[in-house]
Amino acid sequence: MLENIFLIYLYTYVFVQKGKDVLLEKPVTLDEQTDLFWRVNSSNNIAKCVFNKDPFVYNKYAGKAELFGPNCSLKLKNVQHSDSGDYTALVVSQQEQRVAEYKVIVQVTPVDLTVDPVSKTSDSCNLTVTCSTVDFNISSSFRCDGKICSHAEEKDLKATKEFSSLSVYLQQDTIFCNHSNQVSWNQTTKVLKSYFVFSVGLIIMVIAVISVHIMEKIKK
């Protein structure tokens, strides 16, 4: 599913995945006395249509926007996160009239999962796990010993922002980071015990080096 459209208040909300194209339609046909402008965020002109003339796209949006069809519908190509905004079609004659309003929300699929050791001992390791997207993130703390890993805080963590959600949970020794929105679902995992094993191995190595150093001094 590349896009999902439904009505909320006065806008038509359009959710589109980053990198895809999206079509914004206009339900009005022009005549000799009317021109049409497409704008984003009230003030930035994207393109205009004049009766019986070729559609015109402003330089800033050349190659990114396209007008076509008898109604001069607007096509946005290869949308990026920064293209999210309020898109309006205005018919200009004796008065200015809004004939279509879209709130475009470009949603990003990738989710990043990072694990940062906070403190280490010979038999345990405390970790902070962060699950993040370009919009927001959530963090939780975990503790691993030689046998198991467990939550140091609440067991499951979930957050929602602007039609997107993140969740973090632990299953055995694996941490799961789930990200879902209106156009996609994505999951990233990491094994927490691998961080503990590295910590213990490093400590053993340091102890071994110190022991060798002490033995050499005793021999002297």
Short mmCIF file of N, CA, C and O in Angstrom, two decimals, residues 100-189:
data_model
loop_
_atom_site.label_atom_id
_atom_site.label_comp_id
_atom_site.label_asym_id
_atom_site.label_seq_id
_atom_site.Cartn_x
_atom_site.Cartn_y
_atom_site.Cartn_z
N ALA A 100 -9.76 22.73 -3.47
CA ALA A 100 -9.23 21.46 -2.96
C ALA A 100 -8.16 21.76 -1.92
O ALA A 100 -7.35 22.66 -2.10
N GLU A 101 -8.19 21.01 -0.82
CA GLU A 101 -7.21 21.18 0.24
C GLU A 101 -6.74 19.81 0.72
O GLU A 101 -7.56 18.96 1.10
N TYR A 102 -5.44 19.61 0.68
CA TYR A 102 -4.85 18.34 1.10
C TYR A 102 -3.79 18.58 2.16
O TYR A 102 -2.99 19.52 2.04
N LYS A 103 -3.79 17.75 3.16
CA LYS A 103 -2.68 17.73 4.11
C LYS A 103 -1.86 16.49 3.80
O LYS A 103 -2.28 15.36 4.09
N VAL A 104 -0.71 16.71 3.18
CA VAL A 104 0.15 15.61 2.77
C VAL A 104 1.14 15.29 3.89
O VAL A 104 1.84 16.19 4.38
N ILE A 105 1.18 14.04 4.28
CA ILE A 105 2.12 13.59 5.31
C ILE A 105 2.99 12.50 4.71
O ILE A 105 2.51 11.41 4.38
N VAL A 106 4.26 12.83 4.52
CA VAL A 106 5.22 11.86 3.97
C VAL A 106 5.78 11.06 5.13
O VAL A 106 6.35 11.63 6.07
N GLN A 107 5.61 9.76 5.08
CA GLN A 107 6.03 8.91 6.19
C GLN A 107 7.23 8.06 5.79
O GLN A 107 7.34 7.58 4.67
N VAL A 108 8.12 7.90 6.75
CA VAL A 108 9.39 7.22 6.53
C VAL A 108 9.35 5.83 7.13
O VAL A 108 8.88 5.64 8.26
N THR A 109 9.84 4.85 6.38
CA THR A 109 9.80 3.46 6.83
C THR A 109 10.95 3.08 7.76
O THR A 109 10.72 2.43 8.79
N PRO A 110 12.21 3.44 7.47
CA PRO A 110 13.32 2.92 8.28
C PRO A 110 13.20 3.27 9.76
O PRO A 110 12.75 4.35 10.13
N VAL A 111 13.61 2.33 10.59
CA VAL A 111 13.66 2.55 12.03
C VAL A 111 15.05 2.14 12.51
O VAL A 111 15.62 1.16 12.04
N ASP A 112 15.60 2.91 13.44
CA ASP A 112 16.96 2.67 13.91
C ASP A 112 16.92 2.19 15.36
O ASP A 112 16.22 2.76 16.19
N LEU A 113 17.68 1.15 15.64
CA LEU A 113 17.75 0.59 16.99
C LEU A 113 19.19 0.63 17.46
O LEU A 113 20.08 0.04 16.85
N THR A 114 19.44 1.36 18.55
CA THR A 114 20.80 1.46 19.10
C THR A 114 20.82 0.93 20.52
O THR A 114 19.85 1.07 21.27
N VAL A 115 21.95 0.32 20.89
CA VAL A 115 22.15 -0.22 22.23
C VAL A 115 23.42 0.38 22.80
O VAL A 115 24.50 0.23 22.22
N ASP A 116 23.31 1.08 23.92
CA ASP A 116 24.46 1.74 24.54
C ASP A 116 24.69 1.18 25.94
O ASP A 116 23.82 1.31 26.81
N PRO A 117 25.86 0.56 26.18
CA PRO A 117 26.19 0.10 27.54
C PRO A 117 26.31 1.29 28.49
O PRO A 117 26.96 2.29 28.17
N VAL A 118 25.67 1.19 29.65
CA VAL A 118 25.72 2.26 30.64
C VAL A 118 26.73 1.94 31.73
O VAL A 118 27.55 2.78 32.12
N SER A 119 26.70 0.71 32.22
CA SER A 119 27.66 0.27 33.24
C SER A 119 27.91 -1.22 33.08
O SER A 119 27.04 -1.97 32.65
N LYS A 120 29.13 -1.65 33.45
CA LYS A 120 29.52 -3.05 33.30
C LYS A 120 30.24 -3.53 34.54
O LYS A 120 31.02 -2.80 35.14
N THR A 121 29.97 -4.77 34.91
CA THR A 121 30.74 -5.45 35.95
C THR A 121 31.14 -6.81 35.40
O THR A 121 30.86 -7.14 34.25
N SER A 122 31.79 -7.61 36.23
CA SER A 122 32.24 -8.92 35.76
C SER A 122 31.08 -9.88 35.51
O SER A 122 31.24 -10.87 34.79
N ASP A 123 29.91 -9.62 36.10
CA ASP A 123 28.80 -10.56 35.93
C ASP A 123 27.51 -9.93 35.43
O ASP A 123 26.47 -10.59 35.37
N SER A 124 27.52 -8.65 35.07
CA SER A 124 26.30 -8.02 34.57
C SER A 124 26.62 -6.79 33.72
O SER A 124 27.75 -6.29 33.74
N CYS A 125 25.60 -6.35 33.01
CA CYS A 125 25.76 -5.18 32.14
C CYS A 125 24.42 -4.45 32.06
O CYS A 125 23.38 -5.07 31.81
N ASN A 126 24.43 -3.14 32.30
CA ASN A 126 23.23 -2.31 32.16
C ASN A 126 23.27 -1.60 30.81
O ASN A 126 24.29 -1.00 30.45
N LEU A 127 22.15 -1.65 30.09
CA LEU A 127 22.10 -1.12 28.73
C LEU A 127 20.93 -0.17 28.56
O LEU A 127 19.88 -0.36 29.17
N THR A 128 21.11 0.83 27.71
CA THR A 128 20.02 1.70 27.29
C THR A 128 19.73 1.45 25.82
O THR A 128 20.63 1.54 24.98
N VAL A 129 18.49 1.13 25.52
CA VAL A 129 18.06 0.82 24.15
C VAL A 129 17.21 1.98 23.64
O VAL A 129 16.28 2.42 24.32
N THR A 130 17.52 2.47 22.43
CA THR A 130 16.76 3.56 21.83
C THR A 130 16.24 3.13 20.46
O THR A 130 16.99 2.66 19.61
N CYS A 131 14.94 3.29 20.30
CA CYS A 131 14.26 2.98 19.04
C CYS A 131 13.82 4.31 18.44
O CYS A 131 13.10 5.07 19.09
N SER A 132 14.24 4.62 17.20
CA SER A 132 13.99 5.96 16.68
C SER A 132 13.69 5.97 15.18
O SER A 132 14.11 5.09 14.43
N THR A 133 12.95 7.00 14.77
CA THR A 133 12.73 7.34 13.36
C THR A 133 13.12 8.80 13.20
O THR A 133 13.59 9.44 14.14
N VAL A 134 12.87 9.35 12.01
CA VAL A 134 13.20 10.74 11.77
C VAL A 134 12.32 11.67 12.61
O VAL A 134 12.70 12.82 12.89
N ASP A 135 11.15 11.19 13.06
CA ASP A 135 10.20 12.04 13.77
C ASP A 135 10.35 12.02 15.29
O ASP A 135 10.22 13.05 15.94
N PHE A 136 10.58 10.85 15.86
CA PHE A 136 10.64 10.76 17.32
C PHE A 136 11.32 9.46 17.74
O PHE A 136 11.68 8.63 16.89
N ASN A 137 11.52 9.29 19.05
CA ASN A 137 12.20 8.10 19.55
C ASN A 137 11.70 7.75 20.94
O ASN A 137 11.09 8.58 21.63
N ILE A 138 11.97 6.52 21.36
CA ILE A 138 11.69 6.07 22.72
C ILE A 138 12.90 5.29 23.22
O ILE A 138 13.63 4.68 22.43
N SER A 139 13.12 5.32 24.53
CA SER A 139 14.26 4.63 25.13
C SER A 139 13.81 3.81 26.33
O SER A 139 12.83 4.16 27.01
N SER A 140 14.55 2.73 26.58
CA SER A 140 14.25 1.89 27.74
C SER A 140 15.56 1.28 28.24
O SER A 140 16.53 1.14 27.49
N SER A 141 15.58 0.91 29.53
CA SER A 141 16.78 0.35 30.15
C SER A 141 16.63 -1.14 30.39
O SER A 141 15.55 -1.62 30.74
N PHE A 142 17.75 -1.87 30.21
CA PHE A 142 17.76 -3.32 30.39
C PHE A 142 19.00 -3.73 31.17
O PHE A 142 20.00 -3.02 31.19
N ARG A 143 18.91 -4.91 31.78
CA ARG A 143 20.03 -5.46 32.55
C ARG A 143 20.26 -6.91 32.12
O ARG A 143 19.32 -7.70 32.05
N CYS A 144 21.50 -7.23 31.80
CA CYS A 144 21.85 -8.58 31.38
C CYS A 144 22.90 -9.16 32.34
O CYS A 144 23.82 -8.45 32.75
N ASP A 145 22.73 -10.45 32.67
CA ASP A 145 23.77 -11.15 33.41
C ASP A 145 24.16 -12.38 32.60
O ASP A 145 23.85 -12.49 31.42
N GLY A 146 24.82 -13.32 33.22
CA GLY A 146 25.30 -14.48 32.49
C GLY A 146 24.20 -15.37 31.94
O GLY A 146 24.44 -16.17 31.04
N LYS A 147 22.97 -15.24 32.47
CA LYS A 147 21.89 -16.14 32.07
C LYS A 147 20.77 -15.44 31.31
O LYS A 147 20.30 -15.94 30.29
N ILE A 148 20.31 -14.31 31.82
CA ILE A 148 19.14 -13.68 31.23
C ILE A 148 19.31 -12.17 31.09
O ILE A 148 20.18 -11.57 31.73
N CYS A 149 18.45 -11.58 30.26
CA CYS A 149 18.31 -10.13 30.17
C CYS A 149 16.89 -9.77 30.60
O CYS A 149 15.94 -10.52 30.34
N SER A 150 16.74 -8.64 31.26
CA SER A 150 15.41 -8.25 31.75
C SER A 150 15.27 -6.74 31.71
O SER A 150 16.25 -6.00 31.64
N HIS A 151 14.01 -6.29 31.75
CA HIS A 151 13.72 -4.86 31.79
C HIS A 151 14.14 -4.28 33.13
O HIS A 151 13.88 -4.87 34.18
N ALA A 152 14.75 -3.12 33.08
CA ALA A 152 15.06 -2.40 34.32
C ALA A 152 13.92 -1.45 34.66
O ALA A 152 13.83 -0.95 35.78
N GLU A 153 13.03 -1.21 33.67
CA GLU A 153 11.90 -0.30 33.87
C GLU A 153 10.62 -1.05 33.53
O GLU A 153 10.52 -2.25 33.75
N GLU A 154 9.63 -0.33 32.99
CA GLU A 154 8.38 -0.97 32.60
C GLU A 154 8.65 -1.99 31.49
O GLU A 154 9.55 -1.83 30.68
N LYS A 155 7.84 -3.03 31.45
CA LYS A 155 8.13 -4.15 30.57
C LYS A 155 8.01 -3.82 29.09
O LYS A 155 8.86 -4.19 28.29
N ASP A 156 6.95 -3.15 28.70
CA ASP A 156 6.76 -2.79 27.29
C ASP A 156 6.62 -1.28 27.17
O ASP A 156 5.97 -0.65 27.99
N LEU A 157 7.23 -0.73 26.16
CA LEU A 157 7.22 0.72 25.97
C LEU A 157 6.66 1.03 24.59
O LEU A 157 7.09 0.46 23.59
N LYS A 158 5.69 1.97 24.55
CA LYS A 158 5.08 2.33 23.27
C LYS A 158 4.80 3.82 23.26
O LYS A 158 4.44 4.41 24.27
N ALA A 159 4.99 4.44 22.07
CA ALA A 159 4.72 5.87 21.92
C ALA A 159 4.09 6.10 20.55
O ALA A 159 4.39 5.40 19.58
N THR A 160 3.21 7.11 20.48
CA THR A 160 2.53 7.44 19.23
C THR A 160 2.67 8.93 18.96
O THR A 160 2.55 9.75 19.87
N LYS A 161 2.92 9.26 17.68
CA LYS A 161 3.04 10.67 17.30
C LYS A 161 2.65 10.82 15.83
O LYS A 161 3.23 10.16 14.97
N GLU A 162 1.67 11.68 15.56
CA GLU A 162 1.28 12.03 14.20
C GLU A 162 1.10 10.81 13.31
O GLU A 162 1.78 10.64 12.30
N PHE A 163 0.21 9.93 13.71
CA PHE A 163 -0.17 8.76 12.91
C PHE A 163 0.94 7.73 12.77
O PHE A 163 0.91 6.89 11.88
N SER A 164 1.96 7.80 13.64
CA SER A 164 3.03 6.80 13.66
C SER A 164 3.18 6.28 15.09
O SER A 164 2.88 6.98 16.05
N SER A 165 3.67 5.06 15.22
CA SER A 165 3.88 4.50 16.55
C SER A 165 5.19 3.72 16.60
O SER A 165 5.63 3.14 15.60
N LEU A 166 5.82 3.75 17.77
CA LEU A 166 7.02 2.98 18.06
C LEU A 166 6.77 2.12 19.29
O LEU A 166 6.10 2.56 20.23
N SER A 167 7.31 0.92 19.29
CA SER A 167 7.20 0.07 20.47
C SER A 167 8.49 -0.72 20.66
O SER A 167 9.16 -1.09 19.68
N VAL A 168 8.85 -0.93 21.92
CA VAL A 168 10.05 -1.69 22.28
C VAL A 168 9.65 -2.78 23.26
O VAL A 168 8.95 -2.51 24.24
N TYR A 169 10.08 -4.01 22.99
CA TYR A 169 9.81 -5.09 23.94
C TYR A 169 10.92 -6.13 23.87
O TYR A 169 11.67 -6.21 22.89
N LEU A 170 11.02 -6.92 24.93
CA LEU A 170 12.07 -7.93 25.07
C LEU A 170 11.47 -9.31 24.99
O LEU A 170 10.44 -9.60 25.61
N GLN A 171 12.10 -10.17 24.19
CA GLN A 171 11.69 -11.58 24.11
C GLN A 171 12.94 -12.43 24.26
O GLN A 171 13.81 -12.41 23.39
N GLN A 172 13.03 -13.13 25.38
CA GLN A 172 14.23 -13.88 25.75
C GLN A 172 15.42 -12.91 25.82
O GLN A 172 15.41 -12.02 26.65
N ASP A 173 16.42 -13.05 24.96
CA ASP A 173 17.56 -12.13 25.02
C ASP A 173 17.60 -11.19 23.81
O ASP A 173 18.62 -10.57 23.53
N THR A 174 16.48 -11.07 23.10
CA THR A 174 16.43 -10.24 21.90
C THR A 174 15.49 -9.06 22.11
O THR A 174 14.37 -9.22 22.60
N ILE A 175 15.96 -7.87 21.74
CA ILE A 175 15.14 -6.67 21.83
C ILE A 175 14.51 -6.40 20.47
O ILE A 175 15.16 -6.51 19.43
N PHE A 176 13.22 -6.06 20.48
CA PHE A 176 12.47 -5.79 19.26
C PHE A 176 12.06 -4.32 19.24
O PHE A 176 11.55 -3.80 20.24
N CYS A 177 12.27 -3.69 18.10
CA CYS A 177 11.83 -2.31 17.88
C CYS A 177 10.88 -2.31 16.69
O CYS A 177 11.29 -2.61 15.56
N ASN A 178 9.61 -1.99 16.93
CA ASN A 178 8.60 -1.98 15.88
C ASN A 178 8.18 -0.55 15.55
O ASN A 178 7.95 0.26 16.45
N HIS A 179 8.07 -0.26 14.26
CA HIS A 179 7.61 1.05 13.81
C HIS A 179 6.48 0.84 12.81
O HIS A 179 6.63 0.09 11.84
N SER A 180 5.35 1.50 13.03
CA SER A 180 4.23 1.39 12.09
C SER A 180 3.63 2.77 11.84
O SER A 180 3.64 3.64 12.71
N ASN A 181 3.14 2.97 10.62
CA ASN A 181 2.43 4.19 10.27
C ASN A 181 1.34 3.84 9.26
O ASN A 181 1.00 2.67 9.11
N GLN A 182 0.82 4.82 8.55
CA GLN A 182 -0.30 4.59 7.65
C GLN A 182 0.11 3.88 6.35
O GLN A 182 -0.76 3.41 5.61
N VAL A 183 1.40 3.80 6.07
CA VAL A 183 1.84 3.23 4.79
C VAL A 183 2.76 2.03 4.93
O VAL A 183 3.04 1.35 3.94
N SER A 184 3.26 1.75 6.13
CA SER A 184 4.23 0.66 6.24
C SER A 184 4.36 0.17 7.68
O SER A 184 3.89 0.81 8.63
N TRP A 185 5.04 -0.98 7.81
CA TRP A 185 5.38 -1.55 9.11
C TRP A 185 6.80 -2.09 9.02
O TRP A 185 7.18 -2.71 8.02
N ASN A 186 7.61 -1.83 10.05
CA ASN A 186 9.01 -2.23 10.01
C ASN A 186 9.46 -2.70 11.38
O ASN A 186 9.02 -2.16 12.40
N GLN A 187 10.33 -3.71 11.40
CA GLN A 187 10.85 -4.24 12.66
C GLN A 187 12.36 -4.40 12.59
O GLN A 187 12.90 -4.87 11.58
N THR A 188 13.03 -4.01 13.67
CA THR A 188 14.47 -4.18 13.80
C THR A 188 14.75 -4.90 15.12
O THR A 188 14.09 -4.63 16.12
N THR A 189 15.73 -5.80 15.12
CA THR A 189 16.05 -6.56 16.34
C THR A 189 17.55 -6.54 16.61
O THR A 189 18.36 -6.38 15.70
#
